Amino acid sequence: MAAANCSLTVDRQLIDAKFESYRLSLEPLPTYTVNLDGAVAEVKLREDQYTLDHMRIYGMYNYLHCDRWYQDSVYYVDQHERVMHLAVTLDTAISKPREVFRLSADIKSCDTLVCASMHFTSPTWVALSDGTGKLYLLRMNNRGPNNTDKWEIMFQQDLGEPFVIIHSHSYAKDHKNLIDVVLLKAEKDESNIEGSGFHSVIDWLTVSCEFSESSKCEVLRHRTLIGRLAPHYAALEQDGTGLMIASDKPFMFVQIDGKPVEEQKMDTSEKKEPVYYWQQTNDDLTINIQLPENTTKQNIEFQLSPDHLQVGVKDQVGFIEGQLFSSVDHSESTWTIAENSLEVILLKKDKGVMWPELVPGDSRGEFTMNSNQTSEINERLLNLTSEELNADPEKDKEPSNADELEECDRFPEDSSSLTRFDNNTLKPTHVVNLSSHQYLFTAVVNAAEMPCLCLRHDVDALLWQPQPKQETMWQHIGTFNALGYVQASKREKKFATCAPDHSYAALCECFRRVFIYRQPSPVQTVLYNRKEARHVGQVAKQQVANLETNDPVLGFQATSERLFVLTTKNLFVIKVNANSSQ
């Protein structure tokens, strides 16, 4: 099955075209501090971990873990190999760190140790890595803030090379409880001579646990993918039917249960002859299809409604079938045959609207411009181009230099993409080109759903919720105005996140400072914009919190009410909203 080239459809109702800027607010943010019993078990990069992949995977790791099933609970691993739990007990009260699990005491003797990691799989299951290459699946009947029970080991296995856990999910199938876990690591690549000498490895494990007192667990399937660069995002679908990866370089499956996968050829990279060609003007669209020899009018199957088109030949595969990008006047549209060529003319209902696609997701066609459109574009570009490096020597300014672009004006590589892989075929089914959408951060809006991606769109930051079972694979659910531009100016930024209710986004620097960007809210006083001669009804606030510490920030998590900031010796809790409804 060929991968469908998809696009991200922006919800224009969630875009504020009149947004001006953030106003700095000096309102104090209540901040509470908890002293940790033991320092956080920070693992610094070794001399042989020098690549960008090592920095992304291990060096910038978030040591603070938020239990999205019980959002007022956070966890970390300390230097005594203990998994420690802290919870918000009252509005202004935080519990003392409490041990819920203890790792092996000989961890520090591992020469290839990386940071311990964990992910909360379900309300009762936790996936945990000790940083040496061992995977644990742990269970607790109730993880609420008032629970004092410790985690119980249900499964453990040494997988060899150390890794970090980036996602996991639990679901029921065939009277068994299945747990999918996604692991990430950087691995030496002897074939990558011209590059860094390493590549990134994603392991996708499916573990089966029986619904019985014995609760026997075993690995059912182990799939391995590799890519040239570490992914920005990797998450599993709720029922284990697919894996989504956002990365600057493509990933591909190389092993299943330790056995090599036959060399794959990405369907999206194969150059195939288009099935049809189409053009458009402000008023209509013209589609041309080359027909098999001796095709008559009676052999043509043609169905057209205002929003749907189907064209084919009897007893053969159809040429076009699907939902049109926009509505057409089907009563005035026509089709004709001449010299084994079928020409279809569709009249647009919305005149002047240019279609980016004929049938969204259909990659079998190719758009071509007519001669008038090509000439018009050339005329527009004529005054912007010159055969000389500096066409006007009298001007003081030098020609534009791409090396002097600001960081906020740079875009990802052309190969950057968001890809969905099918669990059965192990092939990509949907691909979105992210070359114009810089990845910003990952956020969990609903613990029972896949994590959201926050991508830059122009100057804004757009939040996308994967919904694999819906017609729209990725839904635009929220917007943080101008955050795409603002975050680029934060040179010391280490972590970024947002509230599950989209009420604010937050950036955290390596030391001390946290920046909070709130959604526009009504103002109680009367404000007047003299430049545009209008009243201002809403203001978006920026707030800055300065932490009283000189220790580096190791972890950063957000809920709808609070921000949690972890340093080597302290946990800071910043009260952002009085309640989640604000």
Coordinates of N, CA and C in Angstrom, one line a residue, residues 274-448:
P274 N 2.2 10.0 -13.4 CA 0.9 10.4 -12.9 C -0.3 9.8 -13.6
V275 N -1.3 9.4 -12.9 CA -2.5 8.8 -13.5 C -3.3 9.9 -14.2
Y276 N -3.2 11.1 -13.7 CA -3.9 12.2 -14.3 C -3.2 13.5 -14.1
Y277 N -3.5 14.5 -14.9 CA -2.9 15.9 -14.8 C -4.1 16.8 -14.6
W278 N -3.9 17.9 -13.8 CA -5.0 18.9 -13.6 C -4.4 20.3 -13.6
Q279 N -5.2 21.2 -14.0 CA -4.9 22.6 -14.0 C -6.1 23.3 -13.4
Q280 N -5.9 24.6 -13.1 CA -7.1 25.4 -12.5 C -6.9 26.9 -12.9
T281 N -8.0 27.5 -12.9 CA -8.1 29.0 -13.0 C -8.9 29.4 -11.8
N282 N -9.2 30.7 -11.8 CA -10.1 31.2 -10.7 C -11.5 30.7 -10.7
D283 N -11.9 30.2 -11.9 CA -13.3 29.8 -12.1 C -13.5 28.3 -12.2
D284 N -12.5 27.6 -12.8 CA -12.7 26.1 -13.1 C -11.5 25.3 -12.9
L285 N -11.6 24.0 -13.0 CA -10.5 23.1 -13.0 C -10.6 22.2 -14.2
T286 N -9.5 21.8 -14.8 CA -9.4 20.9 -16.0 C -8.6 19.7 -15.7
I287 N -9.2 18.5 -15.9 CA -8.5 17.3 -15.6 C -8.3 16.5 -16.9
N288 N -7.1 16.0 -17.1 CA -6.8 15.2 -18.3 C -6.3 13.8 -17.9
I289 N -6.9 12.8 -18.5 CA -6.6 11.4 -18.2 C -6.3 10.7 -19.5
Q290 N -5.1 10.0 -19.6 CA -4.8 9.2 -20.7 C -5.5 7.9 -20.6
L291 N -6.4 7.5 -21.6 CA -7.2 6.3 -21.5 C -6.5 5.1 -22.3
P292 N -6.8 3.9 -21.9 CA -6.4 2.7 -22.7 C -6.9 2.8 -24.1
E293 N -6.2 2.2 -25.0 CA -6.6 2.2 -26.4 C -8.0 1.6 -26.6
N294 N -8.7 2.2 -27.6 CA -10.0 1.7 -28.0 C -11.1 1.8 -26.9
T295 N -10.8 2.8 -26.0 CA -11.8 3.1 -24.9 C -12.9 4.0 -25.5
T296 N -14.2 3.6 -25.4 CA -15.3 4.3 -25.9 C -16.0 5.0 -24.8
K297 N -16.9 5.9 -25.2 CA -17.7 6.7 -24.2 C -18.5 5.8 -23.3
Q298 N -19.0 4.6 -23.9 CA -19.8 3.7 -23.1 C -19.0 3.0 -22.0
N299 N -17.7 2.9 -22.2 CA -16.9 2.3 -21.2 C -16.5 3.1 -20.0
I300 N -16.8 4.4 -20.1 CA -16.4 5.4 -19.0 C -17.4 5.3 -17.9
E301 N -16.9 5.2 -16.7 CA -17.8 5.3 -15.5 C -17.5 6.7 -14.8
F302 N -18.5 7.5 -14.8 CA -18.3 8.9 -14.3 C -19.4 9.2 -13.3
Q303 N -19.0 9.6 -12.1 CA -20.0 10.0 -11.1 C -19.5 11.3 -10.4
L304 N -20.3 12.3 -10.4 CA -19.9 13.6 -9.8 C -21.1 14.2 -9.0
S305 N -20.7 14.6 -7.8 CA -21.6 15.3 -6.9 C -20.9 16.6 -6.5
P306 N -21.6 17.5 -5.8 CA -20.9 18.7 -5.5 C -19.6 18.6 -4.7
D307 N -19.4 17.5 -4.0 CA -18.1 17.3 -3.2 C -17.4 16.0 -3.5
H308 N -17.8 15.2 -4.4 CA -17.2 13.9 -4.7 C -17.1 13.6 -6.1
L309 N -15.9 13.0 -6.6 CA -15.7 12.7 -8.0 C -15.2 11.3 -8.1
Q310 N -15.7 10.6 -9.1 CA -15.3 9.2 -9.4 C -15.2 9.0 -10.9
V311 N -14.0 8.7 -11.4 CA -13.8 8.5 -12.8 C -13.0 7.2 -13.0
G312 N -13.5 6.4 -13.9 CA -12.8 5.1 -14.2 C -13.3 4.5 -15.5
V313 N -12.8 3.3 -15.8 CA -13.2 2.5 -16.9 C -13.8 1.2 -16.4
K314 N -14.8 0.7 -17.0 CA -15.5 -0.5 -16.5 C -14.5 -1.7 -16.4
D315 N -14.6 -2.4 -15.3 CA -13.8 -3.6 -15.0 C -12.3 -3.3 -14.9
Q316 N -12.0 -2.0 -14.6 CA -10.6 -1.7 -14.4 C -10.5 -0.8 -13.2
V317 N -9.2 -0.6 -12.7 CA -9.0 0.3 -11.6 C -9.4 1.7 -11.9
G318 N -10.0 2.4 -10.9 CA -10.4 3.8 -11.2 C -9.3 4.7 -11.2
F319 N -9.5 5.8 -12.0 CA -8.4 6.9 -12.1 C -8.5 7.8 -10.9
I320 N -9.7 8.3 -10.6 CA -9.9 9.3 -9.5 C -11.1 8.8 -8.7
E321 N -11.0 8.8 -7.4 CA -12.1 8.6 -6.5 C -11.9 9.2 -5.2
G322 N -12.7 10.1 -4.8 CA -12.5 10.7 -3.5 C -13.2 12.0 -3.3
Q323 N -13.1 12.6 -2.1 CA -13.7 13.8 -1.7 C -12.9 15.0 -2.4
L324 N -13.6 15.9 -3.0 CA -12.9 17.0 -3.6 C -12.5 18.0 -2.6
F325 N -11.5 18.8 -2.9 CA -11.0 19.8 -1.9 C -12.1 20.8 -1.6
S326 N -12.9 21.2 -2.5 CA -14.0 22.1 -2.3 C -15.1 21.8 -3.2
S327 N -16.2 22.5 -3.1 CA -17.4 22.1 -3.8 C -17.4 22.7 -5.3
V328 N -18.1 21.9 -6.2 CA -18.2 22.3 -7.6 C -19.6 22.3 -8.0
D329 N -19.9 23.0 -9.1 CA -21.2 23.0 -9.7 C -21.4 21.8 -10.6
H330 N -21.9 20.7 -10.0 CA -21.9 19.4 -10.8 C -22.8 19.5 -12.0
S331 N -23.8 20.3 -12.0 CA -24.8 20.3 -13.1 C -24.2 21.0 -14.3
E332 N -23.2 21.9 -14.1 CA -22.6 22.6 -15.2 C -21.3 22.0 -15.6
S333 N -20.8 21.1 -14.9 CA -19.5 20.4 -15.2 C -19.6 19.4 -16.3
T334 N -18.6 19.2 -17.2 CA -18.7 18.4 -18.3 C -17.4 17.5 -18.5
W335 N -17.6 16.4 -19.3 CA -16.4 15.6 -19.7 C -16.5 15.2 -21.2
T336 N -15.4 15.1 -21.8 CA -15.4 14.7 -23.3 C -14.2 13.8 -23.5
I337 N -14.3 13.0 -24.6 CA -13.2 12.1 -25.0 C -12.7 12.5 -26.4
A338 N -11.4 12.5 -26.5 CA -10.8 12.8 -27.8 C -9.4 12.2 -27.9
E339 N -9.2 11.3 -28.9 CA -7.9 10.6 -29.1 C -7.4 10.0 -27.9
N340 N -8.2 9.1 -27.3 CA -7.8 8.3 -26.1 C -7.5 9.2 -24.9
S341 N -8.0 10.4 -24.8 CA -7.8 11.3 -23.7 C -9.1 11.8 -23.2
L342 N -9.3 11.7 -21.9 CA -10.5 12.1 -21.3 C -10.2 13.5 -20.6
E343 N -11.1 14.4 -20.9 CA -11.0 15.8 -20.4 C -12.2 16.1 -19.5
V344 N -12.0 16.4 -18.3 CA -13.1 16.8 -17.3 C -12.9 18.2 -16.9
I345 N -14.0 19.0 -17.0 CA -14.0 20.4 -16.6 C -15.0 20.6 -15.5
L346 N -14.5 21.0 -14.3 CA -15.3 21.2 -13.1 C -15.4 22.7 -12.9
L347 N -16.6 23.2 -12.6 CA -16.8 24.6 -12.3 C -16.8 24.8 -10.8
K348 N -15.9 25.7 -10.3 CA -15.9 26.0 -8.9 C -17.1 26.7 -8.4
K349 N -17.6 26.4 -7.2 CA -18.6 27.1 -6.6 C -18.1 28.4 -5.9
D350 N -16.9 28.2 -5.3 CA -16.2 29.4 -4.7 C -15.2 30.0 -5.7
K351 N -15.7 31.0 -6.5 CA -14.8 31.5 -7.5 C -13.6 32.2 -6.9
G352 N -12.5 32.1 -7.5 CA -11.3 32.8 -7.0 C -10.5 32.1 -6.0
V353 N -11.0 31.0 -5.4 CA -10.3 30.2 -4.4 C -9.4 29.1 -5.2
M354 N -8.1 29.2 -4.9 CA -7.2 28.3 -5.6 C -7.0 27.0 -4.7
W355 N -7.2 25.8 -5.4 CA -7.1 24.6 -4.6 C -5.7 24.1 -4.5
P356 N -5.2 23.7 -3.3 CA -3.9 23.1 -3.2 C -3.8 21.7 -3.7
E357 N -5.0 21.0 -3.6 CA -5.1 19.6 -4.0 C -6.5 19.4 -4.7
L358 N -6.5 18.5 -5.6 CA -7.8 18.1 -6.3 C -8.6 17.2 -5.3
V359 N -8.0 16.1 -4.9 CA -8.5 15.2 -4.0 C -7.5 15.1 -2.8
P360 N -7.8 15.6 -1.6 CA -6.8 15.6 -0.6 C -6.3 14.2 -0.3
G361 N -5.0 14.0 -0.2 CA -4.4 12.7 0.1 C -4.1 11.9 -1.1
D362 N -4.6 12.2 -2.3 CA -4.4 11.5 -3.5 C -3.1 11.9 -4.2
S363 N -2.1 11.1 -4.2 CA -0.8 11.5 -4.8 C -0.6 11.0 -6.2
R364 N -1.7 10.4 -6.8 CA -1.6 9.9 -8.2 C -1.7 10.9 -9.3
G365 N -2.1 12.1 -8.9 CA -2.2 13.2 -9.9 C -1.1 14.2 -9.8
E366 N -1.0 15.0 -10.8 CA 0.1 16.0 -10.9 C -0.5 17.3 -11.3
F367 N -0.3 18.4 -10.6 CA -0.8 19.7 -11.0 C 0.2 20.4 -12.0
T368 N -0.3 21.0 -13.0 CA 0.5 21.7 -14.0 C -0.1 23.1 -14.2
M369 N 0.7 24.0 -14.5 CA 0.3 25.4 -14.7 C 0.1 25.6 -16.2
N370 N -0.9 26.4 -16.6 CA -1.0 26.8 -18.0 C 0.0 27.9 -18.3
S371 N 0.1 28.2 -19.6 CA 1.2 29.2 -20.0 C 0.9 30.6 -19.4
N372 N -0.3 31.0 -19.3 CA -0.6 32.3 -18.8 C -0.2 32.4 -17.3
Q373 N -0.5 31.4 -16.5 CA -0.1 31.4 -15.1 C 1.5 31.4 -15.0
T374 N 2.2 30.7 -15.8 CA 3.6 30.6 -15.8 C 4.2 32.0 -16.1
S375 N 3.7 32.6 -17.1 CA 4.2 34.0 -17.5 C 3.9 35.0 -16.4
E376 N 2.8 34.9 -15.8 CA 2.4 35.9 -14.7 C 3.4 35.7 -13.5
I377 N 3.7 34.5 -13.2 CA 4.7 34.3 -12.1 C 6.0 34.8 -12.4
N378 N 6.5 34.5 -13.7 CA 7.8 35.0 -14.1 C 7.9 36.5 -14.0
E379 N 6.8 37.2 -14.4 CA 6.8 38.6 -14.4 C 6.9 39.1 -12.9
R380 N 6.2 38.5 -12.0 CA 6.3 38.9 -10.6 C 7.7 38.7 -10.0
L381 N 8.4 37.6 -10.5 CA 9.7 37.3 -9.9 C 10.9 38.1 -10.7
L382 N 10.5 38.7 -11.8 CA 11.6 39.3 -12.6 C 12.3 40.4 -11.9
N383 N 11.6 41.2 -11.1 CA 12.3 42.3 -10.4 C 13.0 41.8 -9.2
L384 N 12.8 40.6 -8.8 CA 13.5 40.0 -7.6 C 14.8 39.3 -7.9
T385 N 15.1 39.1 -9.2 CA 16.2 38.3 -9.6 C 17.1 39.1 -10.5
S386 N 18.4 38.6 -10.5 CA 19.4 39.3 -11.3 C 20.5 38.3 -11.6
E387 N 21.1 38.4 -12.7 CA 22.3 37.6 -13.0 C 23.5 38.0 -12.3
E388 N 23.5 39.3 -11.8 CA 24.7 39.8 -11.1 C 24.5 39.6 -9.6
L389 N 25.6 39.4 -8.8 CA 25.5 39.3 -7.4 C 24.9 40.5 -6.7
N390 N 25.4 41.7 -7.2 CA 24.8 42.9 -6.6 C 24.5 43.8 -7.9
A391 N 23.2 43.8 -8.2 CA 22.8 44.5 -9.5 C 23.0 46.0 -9.4
D392 N 23.0 46.6 -8.2 CA 23.1 48.0 -8.0 C 24.3 48.3 -7.1
P393 N 25.5 48.5 -7.6 CA 26.7 48.7 -6.8 C 26.6 49.9 -5.9
E394 N 25.8 50.9 -6.3 CA 25.8 52.1 -5.5 C 25.1 52.0 -4.2
K395 N 24.3 50.9 -4.0 CA 23.7 50.6 -2.7 C 24.7 50.2 -1.7
D396 N 24.5 50.7 -0.5 CA 25.5 50.3 0.6 C 25.3 48.9 1.1
K397 N 24.1 48.4 1.1 CA 23.8 47.1 1.6 C 24.3 46.0 0.7
E398 N 24.9 45.0 1.3 CA 25.3 43.8 0.6 C 24.1 42.9 0.2
P399 N 24.3 42.0 -0.8 CA 23.2 41.1 -1.0 C 22.9 40.2 0.2
S400 N 21.7 39.7 0.2 CA 21.2 38.9 1.3 C 22.2 37.7 1.5
N401 N 22.5 37.4 2.7 CA 23.4 36.3 3.1 C 22.6 35.3 4.0
A402 N 22.4 34.1 3.5 CA 21.6 33.1 4.3 C 22.2 32.8 5.6
D403 N 23.6 32.9 5.7 CA 24.2 32.6 6.9 C 23.9 33.6 8.0
E404 N 23.3 34.8 7.7 CA 23.0 35.8 8.7 C 21.6 35.8 9.1
L405 N 20.8 34.8 8.6 CA 19.4 34.6 9.0 C 19.3 34.5 10.6
E406 N 18.3 35.0 11.1 CA 18.0 34.8 12.5 C 17.6 33.4 12.7
E407 N 17.8 32.9 13.9 CA 17.4 31.5 14.2 C 15.9 31.3 14.0
C408 N 15.0 32.3 14.3 CA 13.6 32.2 14.2 C 13.2 32.1 12.7
D409 N 14.0 32.5 11.8 CA 13.7 32.4 10.4 C 14.1 31.2 9.7
R410 N 14.8 30.3 10.4 CA 15.3 29.0 9.8 C 14.2 28.0 9.8
F411 N 14.2 27.1 8.9 CA 13.2 26.0 8.8 C 13.9 24.7 8.8
P412 N 13.2 23.6 9.2 CA 13.8 22.3 9.2 C 14.2 21.8 7.8
E413 N 14.9 20.7 7.7 CA 15.4 20.2 6.5 C 14.2 19.7 5.6
D414 N 14.4 19.7 4.3 CA 13.4 19.3 3.4 C 12.9 17.9 3.6
S415 N 13.7 17.0 4.2 CA 13.3 15.6 4.5 C 12.6 15.5 5.8
S416 N 12.4 16.5 6.5 CA 11.7 16.4 7.8 C 10.2 16.0 7.5
S417 N 9.7 15.0 8.3 CA 8.4 14.5 8.0 C 7.8 13.9 9.3
L418 N 6.4 13.8 9.2 CA 5.6 13.1 10.2 C 5.0 11.9 9.5
T419 N 5.4 10.7 10.0 CA 5.0 9.5 9.3 C 4.3 8.5 10.2
R420 N 3.2 7.9 9.6 CA 2.5 6.9 10.4 C 2.9 5.5 9.7
F421 N 3.4 4.6 10.6 CA 3.7 3.2 10.2 C 2.7 2.3 10.6
D422 N 2.3 1.3 9.7 CA 1.3 0.3 10.0 C 1.9 -0.8 10.8
N423 N 1.2 -1.4 11.8 CA 1.8 -2.4 12.6 C 1.9 -3.7 11.9
N424 N 1.1 -4.0 10.9 CA 1.1 -5.3 10.2 C 2.1 -5.3 9.0
T425 N 2.0 -4.2 8.2 CA 2.8 -4.2 7.0 C 4.2 -3.6 7.2
L426 N 4.3 -2.8 8.4 CA 5.5 -2.1 8.7 C 5.9 -1.1 7.7
K427 N 5.0 -0.6 6.9 CA 5.2 0.4 5.9 C 4.5 1.7 6.2
P428 N 5.0 2.8 5.7 CA 4.3 4.1 6.0 C 3.0 4.2 5.2
T429 N 2.0 4.6 5.9 CA 0.7 4.8 5.3 C 0.3 6.2 5.1
H430 N 0.8 7.1 5.9 CA 0.6 8.5 5.8 C 1.9 9.3 6.1
V431 N 2.2 10.3 5.2 CA 3.4 11.1 5.4 C 3.0 12.6 5.2
V432 N 3.5 13.4 6.2 CA 3.3 14.8 6.1 C 4.7 15.5 6.1
N433 N 4.9 16.3 5.1 CA 6.1 17.1 5.0 C 6.2 18.2 6.0
L434 N 7.2 18.2 6.9 CA 7.3 19.2 7.9 C 8.4 20.2 7.6
S435 N 8.8 20.3 6.4 CA 9.9 21.2 6.1 C 9.6 22.7 6.4
S436 N 8.3 23.1 6.5 CA 8.0 24.4 6.8 C 7.3 24.5 8.2
H437 N 7.4 23.4 8.9 CA 6.8 23.4 10.3 C 7.8 22.9 11.3
Q438 N 8.5 23.9 11.9 CA 9.5 23.5 12.9 C 8.8 22.9 14.1
Y439 N 9.4 21.7 14.6 CA 8.9 21.1 15.8 C 9.3 21.9 17.0
L440 N 8.4 22.1 17.9 CA 8.6 22.9 19.1 C 8.6 22.0 20.4
F441 N 7.6 21.2 20.6 CA 7.5 20.4 21.8 C 6.4 19.4 21.7
T442 N 6.4 18.4 22.6 CA 5.3 17.4 22.7 C 4.6 17.7 24.0
A443 N 3.3 17.5 24.0 CA 2.4 17.8 25.1 C 1.3 16.7 25.2
V444 N 0.9 16.4 26.4 CA -0.2 15.4 26.6 C -1.4 16.2 27.1
V445 N -2.4 16.2 26.2 CA -3.7 16.8 26.6 C -4.6 15.9 27.3
N446 N -4.7 14.6 26.8 CA -5.5 13.6 27.4 C -4.7 12.3 27.5
A447 N -4.6 11.8 28.8 CA -3.8 10.7 29.0 C -4.2 9.4 28.3
A448 N -5.4 9.3 27.9 CA -5.9 8.2 27.2 C -5.7 8.3 25.7

